[in-house]
Coordinates of C-alpha atoms and ligand atoms in Angstrom, one line a residue:
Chain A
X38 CA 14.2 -26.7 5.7
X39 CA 12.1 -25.7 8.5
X40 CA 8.8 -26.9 9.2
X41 CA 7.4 -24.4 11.6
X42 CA 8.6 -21.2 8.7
X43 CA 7.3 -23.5 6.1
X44 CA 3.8 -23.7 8.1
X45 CA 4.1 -20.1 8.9
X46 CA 4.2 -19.0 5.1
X47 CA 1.4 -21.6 4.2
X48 CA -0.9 -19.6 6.8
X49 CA 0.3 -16.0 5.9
X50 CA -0.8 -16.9 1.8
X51 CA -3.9 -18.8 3.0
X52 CA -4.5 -15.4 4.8
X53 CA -3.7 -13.3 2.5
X54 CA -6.1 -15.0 0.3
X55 CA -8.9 -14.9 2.6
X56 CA -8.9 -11.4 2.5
X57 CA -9.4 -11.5 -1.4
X58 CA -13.0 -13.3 -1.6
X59 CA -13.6 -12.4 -5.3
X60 CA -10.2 -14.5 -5.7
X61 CA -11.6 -17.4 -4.2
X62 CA -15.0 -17.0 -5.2
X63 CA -13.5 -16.8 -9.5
X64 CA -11.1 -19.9 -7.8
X65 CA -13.8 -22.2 -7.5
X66 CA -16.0 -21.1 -9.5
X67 CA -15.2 -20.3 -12.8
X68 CA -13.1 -24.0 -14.1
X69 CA -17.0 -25.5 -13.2
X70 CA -18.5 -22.8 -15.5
X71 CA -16.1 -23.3 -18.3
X72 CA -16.8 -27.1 -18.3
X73 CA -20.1 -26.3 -18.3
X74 CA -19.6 -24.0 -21.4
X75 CA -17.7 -26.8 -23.4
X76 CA -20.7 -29.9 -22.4
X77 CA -23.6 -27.0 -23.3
X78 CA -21.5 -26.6 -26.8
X79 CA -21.0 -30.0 -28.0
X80 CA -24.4 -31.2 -26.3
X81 CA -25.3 -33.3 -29.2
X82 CA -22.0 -34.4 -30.5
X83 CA -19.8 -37.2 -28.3
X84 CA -16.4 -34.6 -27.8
X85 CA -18.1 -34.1 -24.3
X86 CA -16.9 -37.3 -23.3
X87 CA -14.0 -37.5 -25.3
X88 CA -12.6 -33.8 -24.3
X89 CA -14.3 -33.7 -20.7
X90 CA -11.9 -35.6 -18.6
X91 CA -9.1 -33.8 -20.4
X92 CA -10.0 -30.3 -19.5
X93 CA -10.7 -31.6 -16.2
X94 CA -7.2 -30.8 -15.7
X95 CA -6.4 -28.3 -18.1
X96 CA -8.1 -25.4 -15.6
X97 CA -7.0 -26.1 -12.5
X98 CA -3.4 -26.0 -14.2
X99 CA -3.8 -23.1 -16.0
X100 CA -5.4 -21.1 -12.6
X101 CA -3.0 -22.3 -10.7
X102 CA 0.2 -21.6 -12.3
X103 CA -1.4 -17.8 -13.4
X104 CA -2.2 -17.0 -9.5
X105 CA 1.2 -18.7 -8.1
X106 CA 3.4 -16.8 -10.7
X107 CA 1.7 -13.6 -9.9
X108 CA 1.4 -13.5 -6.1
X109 CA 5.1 -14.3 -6.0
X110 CA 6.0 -11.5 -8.2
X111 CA 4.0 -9.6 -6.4
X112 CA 6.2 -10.0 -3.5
X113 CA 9.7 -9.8 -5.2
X114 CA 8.3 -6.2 -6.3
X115 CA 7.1 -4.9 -3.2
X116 CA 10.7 -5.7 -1.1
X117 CA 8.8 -8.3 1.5
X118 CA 11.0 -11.0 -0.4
X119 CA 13.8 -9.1 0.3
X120 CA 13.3 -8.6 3.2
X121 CA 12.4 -12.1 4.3
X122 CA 15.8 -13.6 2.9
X123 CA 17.5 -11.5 5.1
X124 CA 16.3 -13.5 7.9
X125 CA 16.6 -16.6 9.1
X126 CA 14.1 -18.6 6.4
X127 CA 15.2 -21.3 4.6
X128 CA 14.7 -20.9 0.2
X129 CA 12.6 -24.0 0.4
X130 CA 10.6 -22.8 3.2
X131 CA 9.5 -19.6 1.0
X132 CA 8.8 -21.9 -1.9
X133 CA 7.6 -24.9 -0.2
X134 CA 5.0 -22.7 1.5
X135 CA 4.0 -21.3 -1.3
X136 CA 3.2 -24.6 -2.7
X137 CA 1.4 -25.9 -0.3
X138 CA -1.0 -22.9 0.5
X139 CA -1.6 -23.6 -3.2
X140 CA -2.1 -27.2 -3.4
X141 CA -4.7 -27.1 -0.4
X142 CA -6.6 -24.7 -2.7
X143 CA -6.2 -26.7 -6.1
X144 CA -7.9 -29.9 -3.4
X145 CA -10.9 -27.3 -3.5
X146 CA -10.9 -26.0 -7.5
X147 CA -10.6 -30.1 -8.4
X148 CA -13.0 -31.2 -5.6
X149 CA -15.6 -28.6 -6.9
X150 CA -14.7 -29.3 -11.0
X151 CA -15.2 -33.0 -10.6
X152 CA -18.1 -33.1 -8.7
X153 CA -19.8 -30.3 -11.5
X154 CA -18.2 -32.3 -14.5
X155 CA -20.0 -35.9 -13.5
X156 CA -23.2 -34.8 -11.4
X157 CA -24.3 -31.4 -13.2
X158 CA -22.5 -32.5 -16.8
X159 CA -22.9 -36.3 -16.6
X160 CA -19.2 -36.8 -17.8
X161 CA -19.1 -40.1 -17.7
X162 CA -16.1 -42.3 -15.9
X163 CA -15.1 -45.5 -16.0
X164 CA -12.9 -45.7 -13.5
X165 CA -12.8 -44.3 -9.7
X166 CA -14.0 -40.5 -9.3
X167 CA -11.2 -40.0 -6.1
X168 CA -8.9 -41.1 -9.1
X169 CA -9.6 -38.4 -11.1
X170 CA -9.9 -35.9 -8.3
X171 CA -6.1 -37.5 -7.3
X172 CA -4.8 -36.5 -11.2
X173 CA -6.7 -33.1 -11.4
X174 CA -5.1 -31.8 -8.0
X175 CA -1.4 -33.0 -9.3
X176 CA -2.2 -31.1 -12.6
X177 CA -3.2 -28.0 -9.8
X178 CA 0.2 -28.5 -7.6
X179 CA 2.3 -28.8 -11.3
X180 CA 0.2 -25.5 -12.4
X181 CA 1.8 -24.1 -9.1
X182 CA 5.3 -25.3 -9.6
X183 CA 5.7 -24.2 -12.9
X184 CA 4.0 -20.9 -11.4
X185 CA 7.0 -20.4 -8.8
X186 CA 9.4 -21.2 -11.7
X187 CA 8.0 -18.6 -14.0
X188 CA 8.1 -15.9 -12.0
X189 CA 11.6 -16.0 -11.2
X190 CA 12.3 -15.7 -14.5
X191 CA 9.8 -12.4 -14.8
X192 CA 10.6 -8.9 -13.9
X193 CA 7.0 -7.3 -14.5
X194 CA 3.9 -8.1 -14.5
X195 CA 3.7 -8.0 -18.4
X196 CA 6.6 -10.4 -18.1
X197 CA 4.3 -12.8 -15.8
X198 CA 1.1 -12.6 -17.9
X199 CA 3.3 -13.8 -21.6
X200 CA 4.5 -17.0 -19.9
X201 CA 0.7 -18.1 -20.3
X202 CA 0.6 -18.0 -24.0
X203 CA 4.9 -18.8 -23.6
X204 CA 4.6 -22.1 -21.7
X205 CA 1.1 -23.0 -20.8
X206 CA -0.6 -22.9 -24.7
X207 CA 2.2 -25.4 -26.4
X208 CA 1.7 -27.6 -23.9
X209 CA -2.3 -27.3 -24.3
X210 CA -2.3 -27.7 -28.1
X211 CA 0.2 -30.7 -28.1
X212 CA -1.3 -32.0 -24.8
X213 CA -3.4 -34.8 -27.0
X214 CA -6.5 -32.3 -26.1
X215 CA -7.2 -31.4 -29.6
X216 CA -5.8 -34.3 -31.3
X217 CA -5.0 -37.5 -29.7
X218 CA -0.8 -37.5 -29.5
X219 CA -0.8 -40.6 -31.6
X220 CA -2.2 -38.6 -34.8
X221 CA 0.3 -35.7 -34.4
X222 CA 3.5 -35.6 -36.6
X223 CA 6.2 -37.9 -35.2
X224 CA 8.4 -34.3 -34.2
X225 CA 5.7 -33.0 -32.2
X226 CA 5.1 -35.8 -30.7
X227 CA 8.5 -36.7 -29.5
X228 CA 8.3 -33.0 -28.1
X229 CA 5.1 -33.9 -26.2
X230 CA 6.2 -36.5 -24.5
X231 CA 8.6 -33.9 -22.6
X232 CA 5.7 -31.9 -21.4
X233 CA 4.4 -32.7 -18.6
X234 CA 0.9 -31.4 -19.4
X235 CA 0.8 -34.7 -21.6
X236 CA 0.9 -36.6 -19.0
X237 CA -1.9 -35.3 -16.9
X238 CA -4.1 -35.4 -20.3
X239 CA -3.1 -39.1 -20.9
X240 CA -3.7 -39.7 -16.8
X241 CA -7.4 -38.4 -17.0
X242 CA -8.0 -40.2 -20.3
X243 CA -6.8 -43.5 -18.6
X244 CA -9.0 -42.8 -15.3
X245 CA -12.2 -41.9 -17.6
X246 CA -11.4 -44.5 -20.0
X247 CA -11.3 -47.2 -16.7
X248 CA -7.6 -48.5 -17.6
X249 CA -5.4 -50.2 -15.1
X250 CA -4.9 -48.1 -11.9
X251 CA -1.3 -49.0 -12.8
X252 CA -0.9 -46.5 -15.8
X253 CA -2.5 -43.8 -14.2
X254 CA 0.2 -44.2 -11.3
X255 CA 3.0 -44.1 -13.7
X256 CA 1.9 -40.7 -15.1
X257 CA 1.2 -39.4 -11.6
X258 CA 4.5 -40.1 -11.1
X259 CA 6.2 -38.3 -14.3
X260 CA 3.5 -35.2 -13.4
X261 CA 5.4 -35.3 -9.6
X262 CA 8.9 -35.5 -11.0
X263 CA 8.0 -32.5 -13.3
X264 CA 6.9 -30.4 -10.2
X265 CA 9.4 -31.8 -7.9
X266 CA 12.2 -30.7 -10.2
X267 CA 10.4 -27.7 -10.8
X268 CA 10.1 -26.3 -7.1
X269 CA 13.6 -27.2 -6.8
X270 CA 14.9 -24.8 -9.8
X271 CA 12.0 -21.8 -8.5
X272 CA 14.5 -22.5 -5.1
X273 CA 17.9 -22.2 -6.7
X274 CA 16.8 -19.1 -8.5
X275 CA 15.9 -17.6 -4.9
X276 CA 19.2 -15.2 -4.9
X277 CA 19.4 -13.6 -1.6
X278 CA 22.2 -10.9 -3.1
X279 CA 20.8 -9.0 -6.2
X280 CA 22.3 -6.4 -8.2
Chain B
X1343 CA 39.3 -3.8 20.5
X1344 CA 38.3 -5.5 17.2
X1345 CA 34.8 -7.2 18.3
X1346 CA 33.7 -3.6 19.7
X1347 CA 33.1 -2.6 16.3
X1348 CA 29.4 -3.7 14.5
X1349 CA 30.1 -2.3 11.1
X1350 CA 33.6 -2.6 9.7
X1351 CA 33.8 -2.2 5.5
X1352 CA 36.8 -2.1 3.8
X1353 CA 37.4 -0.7 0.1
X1354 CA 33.8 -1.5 -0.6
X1355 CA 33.1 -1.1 -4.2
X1356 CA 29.4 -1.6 -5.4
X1357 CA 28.3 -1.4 -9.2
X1358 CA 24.3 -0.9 -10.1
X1359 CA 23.6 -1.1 -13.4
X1360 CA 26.2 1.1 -15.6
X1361 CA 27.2 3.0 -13.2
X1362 CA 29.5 2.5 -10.0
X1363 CA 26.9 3.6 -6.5
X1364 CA 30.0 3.1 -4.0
X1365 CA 33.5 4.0 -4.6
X1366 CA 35.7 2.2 -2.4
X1367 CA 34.2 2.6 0.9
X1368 CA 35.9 2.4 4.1
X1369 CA 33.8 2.7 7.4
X1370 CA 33.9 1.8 11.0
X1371 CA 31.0 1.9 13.1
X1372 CA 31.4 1.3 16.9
X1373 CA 29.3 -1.3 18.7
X1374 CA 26.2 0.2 21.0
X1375 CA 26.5 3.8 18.8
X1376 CA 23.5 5.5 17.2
X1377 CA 24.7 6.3 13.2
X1378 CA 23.4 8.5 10.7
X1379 CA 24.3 8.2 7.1
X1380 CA 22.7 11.2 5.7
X1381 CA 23.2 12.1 2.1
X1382 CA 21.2 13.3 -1.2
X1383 CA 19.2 11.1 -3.3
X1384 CA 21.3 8.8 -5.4
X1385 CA 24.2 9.1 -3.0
X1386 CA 24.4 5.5 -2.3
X1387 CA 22.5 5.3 0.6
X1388 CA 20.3 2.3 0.4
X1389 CA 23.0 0.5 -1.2
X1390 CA 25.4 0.7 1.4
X1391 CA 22.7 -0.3 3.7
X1392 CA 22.0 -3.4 1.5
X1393 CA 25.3 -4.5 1.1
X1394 CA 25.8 -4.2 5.0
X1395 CA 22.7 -6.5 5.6
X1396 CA 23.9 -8.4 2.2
X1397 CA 21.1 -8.2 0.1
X1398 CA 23.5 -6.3 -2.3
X1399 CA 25.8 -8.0 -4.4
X1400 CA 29.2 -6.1 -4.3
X1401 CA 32.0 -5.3 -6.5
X1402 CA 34.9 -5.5 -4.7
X1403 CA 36.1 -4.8 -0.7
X1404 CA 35.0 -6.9 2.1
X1405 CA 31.9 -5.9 4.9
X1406 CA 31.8 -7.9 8.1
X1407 CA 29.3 -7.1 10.4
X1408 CA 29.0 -8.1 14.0
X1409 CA 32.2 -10.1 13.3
X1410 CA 30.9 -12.6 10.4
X1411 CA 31.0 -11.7 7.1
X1412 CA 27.6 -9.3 5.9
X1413 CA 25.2 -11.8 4.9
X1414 CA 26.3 -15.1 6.5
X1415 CA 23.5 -17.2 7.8
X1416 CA 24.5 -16.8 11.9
X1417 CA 23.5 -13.3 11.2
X1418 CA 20.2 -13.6 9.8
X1419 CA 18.9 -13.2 13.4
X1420 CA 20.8 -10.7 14.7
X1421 CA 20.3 -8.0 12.0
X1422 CA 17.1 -6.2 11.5
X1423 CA 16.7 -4.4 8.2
X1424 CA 13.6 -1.7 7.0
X1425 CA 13.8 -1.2 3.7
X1426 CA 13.3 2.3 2.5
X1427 CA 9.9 1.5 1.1
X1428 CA 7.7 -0.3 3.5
X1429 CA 8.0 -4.2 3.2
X1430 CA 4.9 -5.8 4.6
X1431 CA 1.9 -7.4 2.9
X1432 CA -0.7 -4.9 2.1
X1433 CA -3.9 -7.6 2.3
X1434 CA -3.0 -8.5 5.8
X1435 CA -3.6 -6.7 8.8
X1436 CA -0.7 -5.1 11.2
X1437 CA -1.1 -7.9 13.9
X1438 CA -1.0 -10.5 11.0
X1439 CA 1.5 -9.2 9.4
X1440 CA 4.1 -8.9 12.6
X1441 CA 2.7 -12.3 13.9
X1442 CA 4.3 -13.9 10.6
X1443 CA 7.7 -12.0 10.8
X1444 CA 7.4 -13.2 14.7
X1445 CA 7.9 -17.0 13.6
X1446 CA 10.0 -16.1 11.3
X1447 CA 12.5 -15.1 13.4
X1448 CA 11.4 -17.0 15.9
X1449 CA 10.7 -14.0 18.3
X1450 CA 8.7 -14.8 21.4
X1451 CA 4.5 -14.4 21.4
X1452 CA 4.6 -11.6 23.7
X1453 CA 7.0 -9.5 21.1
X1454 CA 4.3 -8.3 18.6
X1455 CA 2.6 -6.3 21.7
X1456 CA 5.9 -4.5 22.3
X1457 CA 6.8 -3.5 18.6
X1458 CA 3.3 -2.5 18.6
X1459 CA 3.6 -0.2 21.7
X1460 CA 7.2 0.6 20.7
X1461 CA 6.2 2.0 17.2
X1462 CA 2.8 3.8 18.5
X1463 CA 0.5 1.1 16.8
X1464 CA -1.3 0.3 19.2
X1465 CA -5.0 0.9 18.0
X1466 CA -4.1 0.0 14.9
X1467 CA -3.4 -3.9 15.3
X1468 CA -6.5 -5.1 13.3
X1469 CA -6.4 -2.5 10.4
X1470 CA -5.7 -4.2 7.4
X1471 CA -2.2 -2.4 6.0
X1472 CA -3.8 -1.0 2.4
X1473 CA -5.8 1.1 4.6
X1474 CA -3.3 2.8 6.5
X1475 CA -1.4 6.3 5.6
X1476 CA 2.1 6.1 4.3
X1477 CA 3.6 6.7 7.8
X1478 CA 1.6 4.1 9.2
X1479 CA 2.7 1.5 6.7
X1480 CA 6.5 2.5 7.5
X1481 CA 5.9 2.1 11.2
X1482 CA 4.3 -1.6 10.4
X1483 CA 7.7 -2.3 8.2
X1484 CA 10.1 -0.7 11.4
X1485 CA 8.0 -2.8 13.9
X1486 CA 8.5 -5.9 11.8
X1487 CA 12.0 -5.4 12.4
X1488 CA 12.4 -4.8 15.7
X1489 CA 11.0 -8.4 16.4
X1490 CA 13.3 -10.5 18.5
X1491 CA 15.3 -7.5 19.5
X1492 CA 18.1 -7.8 16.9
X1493 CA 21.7 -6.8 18.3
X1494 CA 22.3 -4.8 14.8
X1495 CA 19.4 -2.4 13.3
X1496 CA 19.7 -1.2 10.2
X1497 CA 17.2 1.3 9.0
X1498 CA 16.6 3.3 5.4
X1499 CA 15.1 6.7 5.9
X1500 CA 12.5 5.1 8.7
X1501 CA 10.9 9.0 9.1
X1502 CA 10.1 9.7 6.1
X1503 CA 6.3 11.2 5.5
X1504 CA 6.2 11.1 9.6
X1505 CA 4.8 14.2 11.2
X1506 CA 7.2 16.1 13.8
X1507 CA 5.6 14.9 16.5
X1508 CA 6.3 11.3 15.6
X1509 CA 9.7 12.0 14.1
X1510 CA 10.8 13.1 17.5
X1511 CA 9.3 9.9 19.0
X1512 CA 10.7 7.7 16.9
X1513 CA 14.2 9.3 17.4
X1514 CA 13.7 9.0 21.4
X1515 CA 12.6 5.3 20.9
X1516 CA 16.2 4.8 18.7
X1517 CA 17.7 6.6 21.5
X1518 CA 16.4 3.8 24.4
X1519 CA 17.1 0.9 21.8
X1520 CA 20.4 2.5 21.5
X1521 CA 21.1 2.8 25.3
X1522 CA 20.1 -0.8 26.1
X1523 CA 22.9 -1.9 23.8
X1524 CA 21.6 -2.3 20.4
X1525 CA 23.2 -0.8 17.3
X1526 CA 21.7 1.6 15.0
X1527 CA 22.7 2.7 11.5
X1528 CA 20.0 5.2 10.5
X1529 CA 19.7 6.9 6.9
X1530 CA 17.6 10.0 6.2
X1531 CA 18.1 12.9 4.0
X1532 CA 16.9 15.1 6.6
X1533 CA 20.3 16.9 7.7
X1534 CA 18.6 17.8 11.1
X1535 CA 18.6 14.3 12.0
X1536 CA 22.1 13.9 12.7
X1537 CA 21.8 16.1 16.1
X1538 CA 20.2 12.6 17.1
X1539 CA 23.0 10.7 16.5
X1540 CA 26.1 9.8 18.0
X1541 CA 28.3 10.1 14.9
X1542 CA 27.5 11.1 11.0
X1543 CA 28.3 9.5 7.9
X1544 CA 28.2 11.8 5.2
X1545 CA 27.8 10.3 1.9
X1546 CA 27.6 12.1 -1.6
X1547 CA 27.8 10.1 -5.2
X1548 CA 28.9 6.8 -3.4
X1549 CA 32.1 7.9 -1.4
X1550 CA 32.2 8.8 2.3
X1551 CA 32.8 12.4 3.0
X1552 CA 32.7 12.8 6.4
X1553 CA 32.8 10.3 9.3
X1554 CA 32.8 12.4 12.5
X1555 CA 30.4 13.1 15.4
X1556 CA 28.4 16.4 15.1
X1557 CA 30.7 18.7 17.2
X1558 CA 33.7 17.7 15.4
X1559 CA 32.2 18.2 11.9
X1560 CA 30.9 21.7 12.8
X1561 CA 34.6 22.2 14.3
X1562 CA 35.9 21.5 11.2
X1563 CA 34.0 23.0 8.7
X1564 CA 32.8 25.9 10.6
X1565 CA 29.6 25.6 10.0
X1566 CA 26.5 26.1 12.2
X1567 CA 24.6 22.8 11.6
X1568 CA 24.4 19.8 9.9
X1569 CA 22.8 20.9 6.4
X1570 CA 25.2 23.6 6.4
X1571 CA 28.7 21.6 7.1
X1572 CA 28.0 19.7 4.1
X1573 CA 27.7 22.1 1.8
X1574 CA 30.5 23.3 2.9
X1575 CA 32.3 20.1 2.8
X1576 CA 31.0 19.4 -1.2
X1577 CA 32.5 23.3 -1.9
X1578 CA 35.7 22.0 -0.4
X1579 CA 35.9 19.4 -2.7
X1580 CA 38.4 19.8 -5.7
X1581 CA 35.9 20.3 -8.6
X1582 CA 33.3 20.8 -6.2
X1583 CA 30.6 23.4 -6.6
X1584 CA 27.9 25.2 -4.0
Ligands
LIG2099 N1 18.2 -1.2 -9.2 C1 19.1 -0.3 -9.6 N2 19.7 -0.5 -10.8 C2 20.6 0.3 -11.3 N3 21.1 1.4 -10.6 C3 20.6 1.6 -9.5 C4 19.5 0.8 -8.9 N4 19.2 1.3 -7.7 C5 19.9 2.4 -7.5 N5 20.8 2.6 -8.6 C6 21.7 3.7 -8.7 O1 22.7 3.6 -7.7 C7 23.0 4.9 -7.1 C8 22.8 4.9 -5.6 O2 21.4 4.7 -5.4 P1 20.8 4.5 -3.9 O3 19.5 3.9 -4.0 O4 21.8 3.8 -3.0 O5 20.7 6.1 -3.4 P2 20.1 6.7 -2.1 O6 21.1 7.5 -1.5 O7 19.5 5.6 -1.3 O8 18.9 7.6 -2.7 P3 17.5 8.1 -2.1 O9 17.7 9.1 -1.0 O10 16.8 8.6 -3.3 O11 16.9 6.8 -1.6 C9 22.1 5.9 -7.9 O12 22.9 6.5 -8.9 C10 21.1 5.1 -8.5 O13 20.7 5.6 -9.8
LIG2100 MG1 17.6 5.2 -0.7

């Protein structure tokens, strides 16, 4: 571990991204447009409220961990990976920059979905706003973790793009989005509660619901073990020798 | 002298997919000597090159390089590798692109000016790298390599889609590295190459055929250059044909 090559990859993705505005621009943009979609839809029903908070985080997961798992296939494929391991730069540098160039831009996406959610929506929230902003950026950084992991495992493209509908939609379906987790069939439910997109539905329910700050903090912390352990693995399956 | 030598591989043996790419490969290669290692396509080139730089995993046989074994973390700063396809990001521009490889290696601020100069970049600092020609992007991926003047550099085909004029420039610039001390392993398919060079390594489907300088090889076989010496050398072969 190296903080100043850690720093350096941070900048080099953070520039590399400002030279792809339409990236940003869809970024910020389009989890605000969707939420929009869903509170025109149900306008005069009440799943508004009970969905809202919920695919609060759902977005900035799902962005997150489709642009992470690309841009780092993107650079196994075109050699600068290779390259870069056969210098002096740590595994967890490469990884660890990765995830934070990504986490500062998840700060924006939740920062900008919030703010459109309870101002331009009127989702409504019980408990603190910063809160939910706190929960929908560690459902952003787990989007990226799980991003890093996946791509490892991918050789194409192709590969990259069937790890959405793989790993992201079980989690969304038994997330307690569609049906509350206590209503599913006691086997799905014992497999959601090792998801950790569970936990980042039950955390923004608990926020909008205005539970104890308590709860919230003990599903921040399973959603930070997940990606944690997650970055870790992406790092391991670094391999600076290939066939 | 053992810690004269830069390159030392013994019986390597490399297998890529089905097939075996190097046969057990022994080589020597002096410290402070320009090196070819010319060969067709599919003759093992690149991977020899990666398993010297260890980014290859190998089969069997050992490669040490500048005294540690190829690969080992001291080296990671002494070893400069250009892949055979250009390796830099294409949404950045040159001087961003060399200013990151700079702290990676921990080069000094001043160095991106000289790998510009040294690789005839100059005017061509702020151009993002999608924009430039394929010989342009090479020259961004050699620069990035010559960063923080590594002792050992290791280079696959680095003149490829480069106009004469270049080619020769590029060969004189090898030429200074070389005779300020640093190391060069070189691979090309262009046979005329190897009148740059101090010594050739011929390779054809992963083992060694020659490892001579020029004059000896032309001695030997006698043929009139490069090109021709190995043809001559593959009709020599038992079960060879030409
Ligand atoms: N990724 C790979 N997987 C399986 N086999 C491979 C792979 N890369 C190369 N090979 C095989 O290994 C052998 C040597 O390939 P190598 O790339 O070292 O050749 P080369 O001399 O560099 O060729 P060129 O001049 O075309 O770059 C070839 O037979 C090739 O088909
Ligand atoms: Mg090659």
């Amino acid at each position: 571990m190296n903080a100043r090559r850690t720093l350096a990859t941070t900048g080099r993705v953070l520039l590399q991204i400002r030279h792809d505005p339409r990236t940003i621009a869809l970024l910020l943009v389009v989890p605000s447009l969707l939420i929009g979609l869903i509170a025109w839809l149900f306008t005069d029903t009440g799943t508004f409220q009970q969905i809202g908070p919920a695919v609060l985080g759902l977005f900035p997961f799902i962005t997150m961990f489709l642009v992470t798992s690309v841009s780092t296939l993107r650079e196994r494929r075109s050699g600068t990976l290779e390259r870069l391991l056969t210098l002096p730069i740590g595994r967890s540098d490469f990884i660890l920059g990765y995830a934070l160039a990504f986490s500062l831009l998840a700060i924006a996406q939740a920062l900008v979905a919030v703010g459109f959610a309870v101002w331009v929506c009127g989702l409504e929230v019980e408990g603190p706003i910063g809160l939910l902003v706190v929960v929908a950026v560690a459902d952003a950084i787990l989007g990226t973790a799980l991003g890093l992991l996946a791509s490892a495992f991918a050789r194409t493209e192709f590969q990259v793009v069937q790890f959405m509908p793989a790993l992201v939609f079980p989690q969304v379906l038994l997330g307690g989005i569609l049906l509350p987790r206590d209503q599913m069939p006691e086997v799905l439910q014992a497999v959601s509660d090792w998801l950790p997109l569970s936990y980042a539905v039950d955390a923004l329910n608990s926020v909008a619901a205005g539970d104890a700050v308590g709860e919230v903090g003990l599903d921040l912390l399973v959603i930070a073990a997940f990606a944690v352990g997650a970055i870790v693995l992406g790092s391991l399956t670094l391999r600076r020798r290939t066939a | 002298m053992v810690n004269s030598l830069a390159i030392e591989c013994d019986a390597l043996r490399v297998r890529r997919g089905r097939e075996e790419a190097l046969h057990d490969v022994d080589l020597r290669i002096q410290s402070g000597s320009l090196v070819a290692v010319l060969g067709p396509s599919g003759s093992g080139k690149t991977t020899l090159l990666r398993s010297i730089v260890g980014a290859q995993r190998i089969t069997g046989g050992q490669v040490t390089v500048l005294g540690s074994p190829a690969g080992s973390a001291a080296l990671r700063r002494r070893v400069g590798y250009v892949t055979q396809e250009a390796s830099v990001y294409d949404d950045l521009t040159v001087r961003q692109n060399l200013g990151y490889f700079r702290s990676i290696v921990g080069a000094p601020r001043g160095d991106v000016e000289r790998v510009l100069d040294a690789t005839g970049l100059a005017d061509l600092g702020g151009r993002l790298v999608a924009s430039l020609s394929g010989g342009q992007r090479s020259r961004v991926s050699l620069a990035a390599a010559l960063l923080g003047e590594p002792e050992l550099l290791v280079l696959d085909e680095p003149t490829v889609g480069l106009d004469p004029v270049l080619r020769v420039q590029l060969w004189n610039e090898f030429r200074a590295l070389c005779d300020a001390g640093t190391t060069l392993l070189v691979s090309s398919h262009v046979m005329d190459e190897a009148t740059r060079c101090d010594r050739l390594i011929l390779l054809r489907e992963g083992t060694v055929l020659a490892d001579d300088t020029l004059p000896a090889l032309l001695a030997a076989t006698g043929a009139t250059d490069a090109e021709d010496a190995f043809l001559r050398l593959v009709a020599a072969e038992p079960g060879g044909a030409a």
